[in-house]
PDB file of C-alpha atoms in Angstrom:
ATOM      1  CA  UNK A   1       0.000   0.000   0.000  1.00 44.00           C
ATOM      2  CA  UNK A   2       1.478   3.344  -0.951  1.00 42.00           C
ATOM      3  CA  UNK A   3       1.643   6.158   1.581  1.00 43.00           C
ATOM      4  CA  UNK A   4      -0.932   8.159  -0.380  1.00 42.00           C
ATOM      5  CA  UNK A   5      -3.450   5.303  -0.444  1.00 40.00           C
ATOM      6  CA  UNK A   6      -2.830   4.443   3.200  1.00 43.00           C
ATOM      7  CA  UNK A   7      -3.306   8.052   4.305  1.00 40.00           C
ATOM      8  CA  UNK A   8      -6.553   8.277   2.379  1.00 38.00           C
ATOM      9  CA  UNK A   9      -7.791   5.100   4.046  1.00 41.00           C
ATOM     10  CA  UNK A  10      -6.820   6.383   7.492  1.00 38.00           C
ATOM     11  CA  UNK A  11      -8.603   9.655   6.857  1.00 34.00           C
ATOM     12  CA  UNK A  12     -11.792   7.825   5.944  1.00 35.00           C
ATOM     13  CA  UNK A  13     -11.638   5.647   9.031  1.00 40.00           C
ATOM     14  CA  UNK A  14     -10.819   8.612  11.260  1.00 39.00           C
ATOM     15  CA  UNK A  15     -14.009  10.345  10.142  1.00 34.00           C
ATOM     16  CA  UNK A  16     -15.751   7.158  11.277  1.00 36.00           C
ATOM     17  CA  UNK A  17     -17.812   6.706   8.153  1.00 35.00           C
ATOM     18  CA  UNK A  18     -19.168   3.234   7.734  1.00 34.00           C
ATOM     19  CA  UNK A  19     -18.033   0.945   5.037  1.00 36.00           C
ATOM     20  CA  UNK A  20     -17.381  -2.425   3.543  1.00 35.00           C
ATOM     21  CA  UNK A  21     -13.736  -3.394   3.808  1.00 36.00           C
ATOM     22  CA  UNK A  22     -12.422  -4.002   0.322  1.00 32.00           C
ATOM     23  CA  UNK A  23     -10.175  -6.975  -0.242  1.00 29.00           C
ATOM     24  CA  UNK A  24      -7.614  -5.047  -2.251  1.00 26.00           C
ATOM     25  CA  UNK A  25      -5.335  -2.995  -0.053  1.00 29.00           C
ATOM     26  CA  UNK A  26      -7.713  -2.748   2.875  1.00 33.00           C
ATOM     27  CA  UNK A  27      -9.221   0.516   1.657  1.00 32.00           C
ATOM     28  CA  UNK A  28     -12.703   1.557   2.628  1.00 36.00           C
ATOM     29  CA  UNK A  29     -15.627   1.612   0.229  1.00 35.00           C
ATOM     30  CA  UNK A  30     -18.186   4.075   1.546  1.00 34.00           C
ATOM     31  CA  UNK A  31     -21.707   2.890   2.247  1.00 46.00           C
ATOM     32  CA  UNK A  32     -23.554   6.099   3.012  1.00 46.00           C
ATOM     33  CA  UNK A  33     -26.961   4.398   3.057  1.00 49.00           C
ATOM     34  CA  UNK A  34     -25.784   2.077   5.847  1.00 51.00           C
ATOM     35  CA  UNK A  35     -24.351   5.036   7.745  1.00 54.00           C
ATOM     36  CA  UNK A  36     -27.639   6.940   7.640  1.00 51.00           C
ATOM     37  CA  UNK A  37     -29.614   3.816   8.569  1.00 51.00           C
ATOM     38  CA  UNK A  38     -27.560   3.087  11.684  1.00 57.00           C
ATOM     39  CA  UNK A  39     -26.476   6.520  12.906  1.00 61.00           C
ATOM     40  CA  UNK A  40     -27.385  10.189  12.690  1.00 65.00           C
ATOM     41  CA  UNK A  41     -25.314  13.333  13.189  1.00 77.00           C
ATOM     42  CA  UNK A  42     -22.133  11.256  13.168  1.00 81.00           C
ATOM     43  CA  UNK A  43     -19.901  14.031  11.851  1.00 86.00           C
ATOM     44  CA  UNK A  44     -21.130  16.527  14.438  1.00 91.00           C
ATOM     45  CA  UNK A  45     -20.732  13.981  17.248  1.00 92.00           C
ATOM     46  CA  UNK A  46     -17.203  13.178  16.140  1.00 93.00           C
ATOM     47  CA  UNK A  47     -16.223  16.837  15.979  1.00 94.00           C
ATOM     48  CA  UNK A  48     -17.611  17.445  19.470  1.00 95.00           C
ATOM     49  CA  UNK A  49     -15.706  14.462  20.847  1.00 96.00           C
ATOM     50  CA  UNK A  50     -12.391  15.470  19.284  1.00 96.00           C
ATOM     51  CA  UNK A  51     -12.844  19.028  20.540  1.00 96.00           C
ATOM     52  CA  UNK A  52     -13.208  17.648  24.074  1.00 97.00           C
ATOM     53  CA  UNK A  53      -9.966  15.639  24.053  1.00 97.00           C
ATOM     54  CA  UNK A  54      -7.835  16.587  27.037  1.00 96.00           C
ATOM     55  CA  UNK A  55     -10.761  17.878  29.070  1.00 95.00           C
ATOM     56  CA  UNK A  56     -13.412  15.173  28.856  1.00 97.00           C
ATOM     57  CA  UNK A  57     -14.264  12.080  30.902  1.00 98.00           C
ATOM     58  CA  UNK A  58     -14.658   8.495  29.692  1.00 98.00           C
ATOM     59  CA  UNK A  59     -15.935   5.265  31.229  1.00 98.00           C
ATOM     60  CA  UNK A  60     -13.954   2.331  29.827  1.00 98.00           C
ATOM     61  CA  UNK A  61     -15.651  -1.066  29.727  1.00 98.00           C
ATOM     62  CA  UNK A  62     -13.944  -4.488  29.565  1.00 98.00           C
ATOM     63  CA  UNK A  63     -13.184  -5.714  26.064  1.00 97.00           C
ATOM     64  CA  UNK A  64     -15.677  -8.030  24.410  1.00 96.00           C
ATOM     65  CA  UNK A  65     -13.619 -10.898  22.939  1.00 95.00           C
ATOM     66  CA  UNK A  66     -15.548 -12.556  20.138  1.00 91.00           C
ATOM     67  CA  UNK A  67     -14.889 -16.067  18.938  1.00 86.00           C
ATOM     68  CA  UNK A  68     -17.539 -18.805  18.666  1.00 83.00           C
ATOM     69  CA  UNK A  69     -18.707 -17.403  22.004  1.00 88.00           C
ATOM     70  CA  UNK A  70     -18.151 -14.021  23.647  1.00 92.00           C
ATOM     71  CA  UNK A  71     -15.900 -13.620  26.673  1.00 94.00           C
ATOM     72  CA  UNK A  72     -14.591 -10.483  28.350  1.00 96.00           C
ATOM     73  CA  UNK A  73     -11.131  -9.197  29.159  1.00 96.00           C
ATOM     74  CA  UNK A  74     -11.413  -7.173  32.361  1.00 97.00           C
ATOM     75  CA  UNK A  75      -7.761  -6.139  32.170  1.00 97.00           C
ATOM     76  CA  UNK A  76      -8.450  -4.158  29.009  1.00 98.00           C
ATOM     77  CA  UNK A  77     -10.600  -1.574  30.799  1.00 98.00           C
ATOM     78  CA  UNK A  78      -7.912  -0.920  33.416  1.00 98.00           C
ATOM     79  CA  UNK A  79      -5.130  -0.783  30.811  1.00 98.00           C
ATOM     80  CA  UNK A  80      -6.979   1.597  28.503  1.00 98.00           C
ATOM     81  CA  UNK A  81      -8.164   3.808  31.369  1.00 98.00           C
ATOM     82  CA  UNK A  82      -4.599   4.098  32.650  1.00 98.00           C
ATOM     83  CA  UNK A  83      -3.422   5.095  29.189  1.00 98.00           C
ATOM     84  CA  UNK A  84      -6.105   7.770  28.797  1.00 98.00           C
ATOM     85  CA  UNK A  85      -5.322   9.191  32.244  1.00 98.00           C
ATOM     86  CA  UNK A  86      -1.534   9.201  32.009  1.00 97.00           C
ATOM     87  CA  UNK A  87      -1.550  10.597  28.461  1.00 96.00           C
ATOM     88  CA  UNK A  88      -3.816  13.448  29.467  1.00 96.00           C
ATOM     89  CA  UNK A  89      -6.427  12.583  26.850  1.00 97.00           C
ATOM     90  CA  UNK A  90      -9.292  12.146  29.303  1.00 97.00           C
ATOM     91  CA  UNK A  91     -10.284  11.580  32.905  1.00 98.00           C
ATOM     92  CA  UNK A  92     -10.955   7.869  32.527  1.00 98.00           C
ATOM     93  CA  UNK A  93     -12.679   5.413  34.840  1.00 98.00           C
ATOM     94  CA  UNK A  94     -12.441   1.635  34.401  1.00 98.00           C
ATOM     95  CA  UNK A  95     -15.727  -0.222  34.700  1.00 98.00           C
ATOM     96  CA  UNK A  96     -16.043  -3.921  35.512  1.00 97.00           C
ATOM     97  CA  UNK A  97     -19.454  -4.213  33.876  1.00 97.00           C
ATOM     98  CA  UNK A  98     -19.683  -6.477  30.820  1.00 98.00           C
ATOM     99  CA  UNK A  99     -21.548  -4.957  27.881  1.00 97.00           C
ATOM    100  CA  UNK A 100     -23.768  -7.631  26.303  1.00 95.00           C
ATOM    101  CA  UNK A 101     -23.030  -7.980  22.590  1.00 93.00           C
ATOM    102  CA  UNK A 102     -25.618 -10.237  21.022  1.00 90.00           C
ATOM    103  CA  UNK A 103     -25.073  -9.732  17.308  1.00 84.00           C
ATOM    104  CA  UNK A 104     -24.023 -12.792  15.273  1.00 83.00           C
ATOM    105  CA  UNK A 105     -20.549 -13.409  13.932  1.00 82.00           C
ATOM    106  CA  UNK A 106     -20.464 -12.321  10.305  1.00 81.00           C
ATOM    107  CA  UNK A 107     -18.051 -12.594   7.415  1.00 78.00           C
ATOM    108  CA  UNK A 108     -18.720  -8.883   6.809  1.00 80.00           C
ATOM    109  CA  UNK A 109     -16.586  -7.205   9.462  1.00 84.00           C
ATOM    110  CA  UNK A 110     -17.941  -3.727   8.716  1.00 84.00           C
ATOM    111  CA  UNK A 111     -21.481  -4.943   9.389  1.00 86.00           C
ATOM    112  CA  UNK A 112     -20.419  -6.443  12.742  1.00 87.00           C
ATOM    113  CA  UNK A 113     -18.734  -3.122  13.492  1.00 89.00           C
ATOM    114  CA  UNK A 114     -21.917  -1.145  12.857  1.00 90.00           C
ATOM    115  CA  UNK A 115     -24.122  -3.587  14.771  1.00 92.00           C
ATOM    116  CA  UNK A 116     -21.878  -3.634  17.842  1.00 94.00           C
ATOM    117  CA  UNK A 117     -21.629   0.174  17.853  1.00 94.00           C
ATOM    118  CA  UNK A 118     -25.408   0.473  17.780  1.00 93.00           C
ATOM    119  CA  UNK A 119     -25.816  -2.133  20.525  1.00 95.00           C
ATOM    120  CA  UNK A 120     -23.263  -0.363  22.725  1.00 97.00           C
ATOM    121  CA  UNK A 121     -25.075   2.942  22.278  1.00 96.00           C
ATOM    122  CA  UNK A 122     -28.341   1.305  23.297  1.00 96.00           C
ATOM    123  CA  UNK A 123     -26.648  -0.186  26.377  1.00 97.00           C
ATOM    124  CA  UNK A 124     -25.346   3.207  27.506  1.00 98.00           C
ATOM    125  CA  UNK A 125     -28.769   4.805  27.002  1.00 97.00           C
ATOM    126  CA  UNK A 126     -30.337   2.121  29.179  1.00 97.00           C
ATOM    127  CA  UNK A 127     -27.521   2.142  31.759  1.00 97.00           C
ATOM    128  CA  UNK A 128     -26.499   5.758  32.464  1.00 96.00           C
ATOM    129  CA  UNK A 129     -22.809   6.501  32.960  1.00 97.00           C
ATOM    130  CA  UNK A 130     -21.282   9.203  35.147  1.00 97.00           C
ATOM    131  CA  UNK A 131     -18.936  10.487  32.436  1.00 98.00           C
ATOM    132  CA  UNK A 132     -19.364  12.377  29.159  1.00 98.00           C
ATOM    133  CA  UNK A 133     -18.312   9.402  27.042  1.00 98.00           C
ATOM    134  CA  UNK A 134     -17.948   5.629  27.169  1.00 98.00           C
ATOM    135  CA  UNK A 135     -15.490   3.335  25.394  1.00 98.00           C
ATOM    136  CA  UNK A 136     -15.963  -0.319  24.481  1.00 98.00           C
ATOM    137  CA  UNK A 137     -13.118  -2.346  22.937  1.00 98.00           C
ATOM    138  CA  UNK A 138     -14.062  -5.387  20.859  1.00 97.00           C
ATOM    139  CA  UNK A 139     -11.517  -7.982  19.746  1.00 96.00           C
ATOM    140  CA  UNK A 140     -12.170 -10.594  17.072  1.00 93.00           C
ATOM    141  CA  UNK A 141     -10.390 -13.855  17.856  1.00 86.00           C
ATOM    142  CA  UNK A 142      -8.905 -16.296  15.383  1.00 70.00           C
ATOM    143  CA  UNK A 143      -7.506 -19.784  15.826  1.00 70.00           C
ATOM    144  CA  UNK A 144      -3.941 -18.672  16.488  1.00 79.00           C
ATOM    145  CA  UNK A 145      -4.081 -14.873  16.427  1.00 86.00           C
ATOM    146  CA  UNK A 146      -6.528 -11.990  16.520  1.00 92.00           C
ATOM    147  CA  UNK A 147      -8.558 -11.290  13.408  1.00 88.00           C
ATOM    148  CA  UNK A 148      -9.557  -7.711  14.125  1.00 92.00           C
ATOM    149  CA  UNK A 149      -9.796  -4.885  16.645  1.00 95.00           C
ATOM    150  CA  UNK A 150     -12.774  -2.573  17.081  1.00 95.00           C
ATOM    151  CA  UNK A 151     -13.370   0.265  19.508  1.00 97.00           C
ATOM    152  CA  UNK A 152     -16.526   2.298  20.012  1.00 97.00           C
ATOM    153  CA  UNK A 153     -16.860   5.632  21.773  1.00 97.00           C
ATOM    154  CA  UNK A 154     -20.361   6.930  22.481  1.00 97.00           C
ATOM    155  CA  UNK A 155     -21.558   9.942  24.432  1.00 97.00           C
ATOM    156  CA  UNK A 156     -23.710   9.762  27.558  1.00 97.00           C
ATOM    157  CA  UNK A 157     -26.851   9.613  25.405  1.00 96.00           C
ATOM    158  CA  UNK A 158     -25.476   6.625  23.506  1.00 95.00           C
ATOM    159  CA  UNK A 159     -24.695   8.550  20.316  1.00 95.00           C
ATOM    160  CA  UNK A 160     -21.701   7.179  18.438  1.00 94.00           C
ATOM    161  CA  UNK A 161     -18.858   9.720  18.450  1.00 95.00           C
ATOM    162  CA  UNK A 162     -15.749   7.832  17.325  1.00 95.00           C
ATOM    163  CA  UNK A 163     -14.745   4.358  16.196  1.00 94.00           C
ATOM    164  CA  UNK A 164     -11.752   2.259  15.275  1.00 94.00           C
ATOM    165  CA  UNK A 165     -11.648  -0.708  12.908  1.00 92.00           C
ATOM    166  CA  UNK A 166      -8.421  -2.642  12.330  1.00 92.00           C
ATOM    167  CA  UNK A 167      -7.578  -5.901  10.618  1.00 89.00           C
ATOM    168  CA  UNK A 168      -4.669  -7.414   8.703  1.00 89.00           C
ATOM    169  CA  UNK A 169      -5.023  -4.817   5.937  1.00 89.00           C
ATOM    170  CA  UNK A 170      -3.924  -2.102   8.348  1.00 86.00           C
ATOM    171  CA  UNK A 171      -0.248  -1.523   9.007  1.00 89.00           C
ATOM    172  CA  UNK A 172      -0.687  -0.973  12.751  1.00 89.00           C
ATOM    173  CA  UNK A 173      -2.382  -4.350  13.047  1.00 92.00           C
ATOM    174  CA  UNK A 174      -0.295  -6.412  10.617  1.00 89.00           C
ATOM    175  CA  UNK A 175       2.962  -5.103  12.050  1.00 92.00           C
ATOM    176  CA  UNK A 176       2.022  -6.098  15.614  1.00 91.00           C
ATOM    177  CA  UNK A 177       0.391  -9.451  14.737  1.00 93.00           C
ATOM    178  CA  UNK A 178      -1.658  -9.463  17.975  1.00 94.00           C
ATOM    179  CA  UNK A 179      -2.479 -12.884  19.377  1.00 94.00           C
ATOM    180  CA  UNK A 180      -3.969 -12.282  22.815  1.00 93.00           C
ATOM    181  CA  UNK A 181      -6.498  -9.820  24.183  1.00 95.00           C
ATOM    182  CA  UNK A 182      -3.646  -8.027  25.932  1.00 95.00           C
ATOM    183  CA  UNK A 183      -1.822  -7.698  22.597  1.00 95.00           C
ATOM    184  CA  UNK A 184      -4.981  -6.187  21.108  1.00 96.00           C
ATOM    185  CA  UNK A 185      -5.194  -3.654  23.921  1.00 97.00           C
ATOM    186  CA  UNK A 186      -1.594  -2.627  23.254  1.00 96.00           C
ATOM    187  CA  UNK A 187      -2.323  -2.110  19.549  1.00 96.00           C
ATOM    188  CA  UNK A 188      -5.497  -0.181  20.333  1.00 97.00           C
ATOM    189  CA  UNK A 189      -3.612   2.113  22.711  1.00 97.00           C
ATOM    190  CA  UNK A 190      -1.070   2.894  19.989  1.00 96.00           C
ATOM    191  CA  UNK A 191      -3.838   3.685  17.516  1.00 96.00           C
ATOM    192  CA  UNK A 192      -5.791   5.867  19.958  1.00 96.00           C
ATOM    193  CA  UNK A 193      -2.607   7.742  20.810  1.00 96.00           C
ATOM    194  CA  UNK A 194      -1.986   8.352  17.118  1.00 94.00           C
ATOM    195  CA  UNK A 195      -5.588   9.425  16.400  1.00 94.00           C
ATOM    196  CA  UNK A 196      -6.356  11.460  19.524  1.00 96.00           C
ATOM    197  CA  UNK A 197      -3.105  12.979  20.799  1.00 93.00           C
ATOM    198  CA  UNK A 198      -2.896  15.622  18.027  1.00 93.00           C
ATOM    199  CA  UNK A 199      -6.251  17.012  19.131  1.00 91.00           C
ATOM    200  CA  UNK A 200      -5.074  17.354  22.738  1.00 87.00           C
ATOM    201  CA  UNK A 201      -1.963  19.237  21.587  1.00 69.00           C
ATOM    202  CA  UNK A 202      -4.145  21.801  19.800  1.00 66.00           C
ATOM    203  CA  UNK A 203      -5.694  22.997  23.056  1.00 58.00           C
ATOM    204  CA  UNK A 204      -4.657  26.534  24.125  1.00 55.00           C
TER     205      UNK A 204
END
């Protein structure tokens, strides 16, 4: 993947538009109809979230680890909360509550991504948090190594504000070759640092 193509892909993902992951090069093919069906005001919500970096608060839930069944990695919430706190990106609180993800495993990763984001937003609406935002990591397990990393950030009303999708087409993922849930958390921290830190540095 050339730098130009990779940067274009990263820009699309950073805006959190929803997509089908293309097989060639891991680029993103926009599906605006799916975006409008699942979410509203996504751009405005994203802009508000990024503007709050460095002065906001986030509840971090344990990672949902999806294989044939769903388990949870409680260490992920503590690890990610520590990162957000020490990096100055947010006042983060680790939760021990497991977010129920009931959607089926699909070959279409982007569809799983959308469905889990919507389900997380519904959970937060039904279970109020004491912070401005909430973060749910989701790791897709394979036989010998992870198949993908997702992260969802919603506001206190459950509105999606920011997301991450990674798989083997992405350099950050393929370079690390994560195998365990802890490996996935490490990769996710690196990606969040890369995506969010520049917005914190822009604060006066």
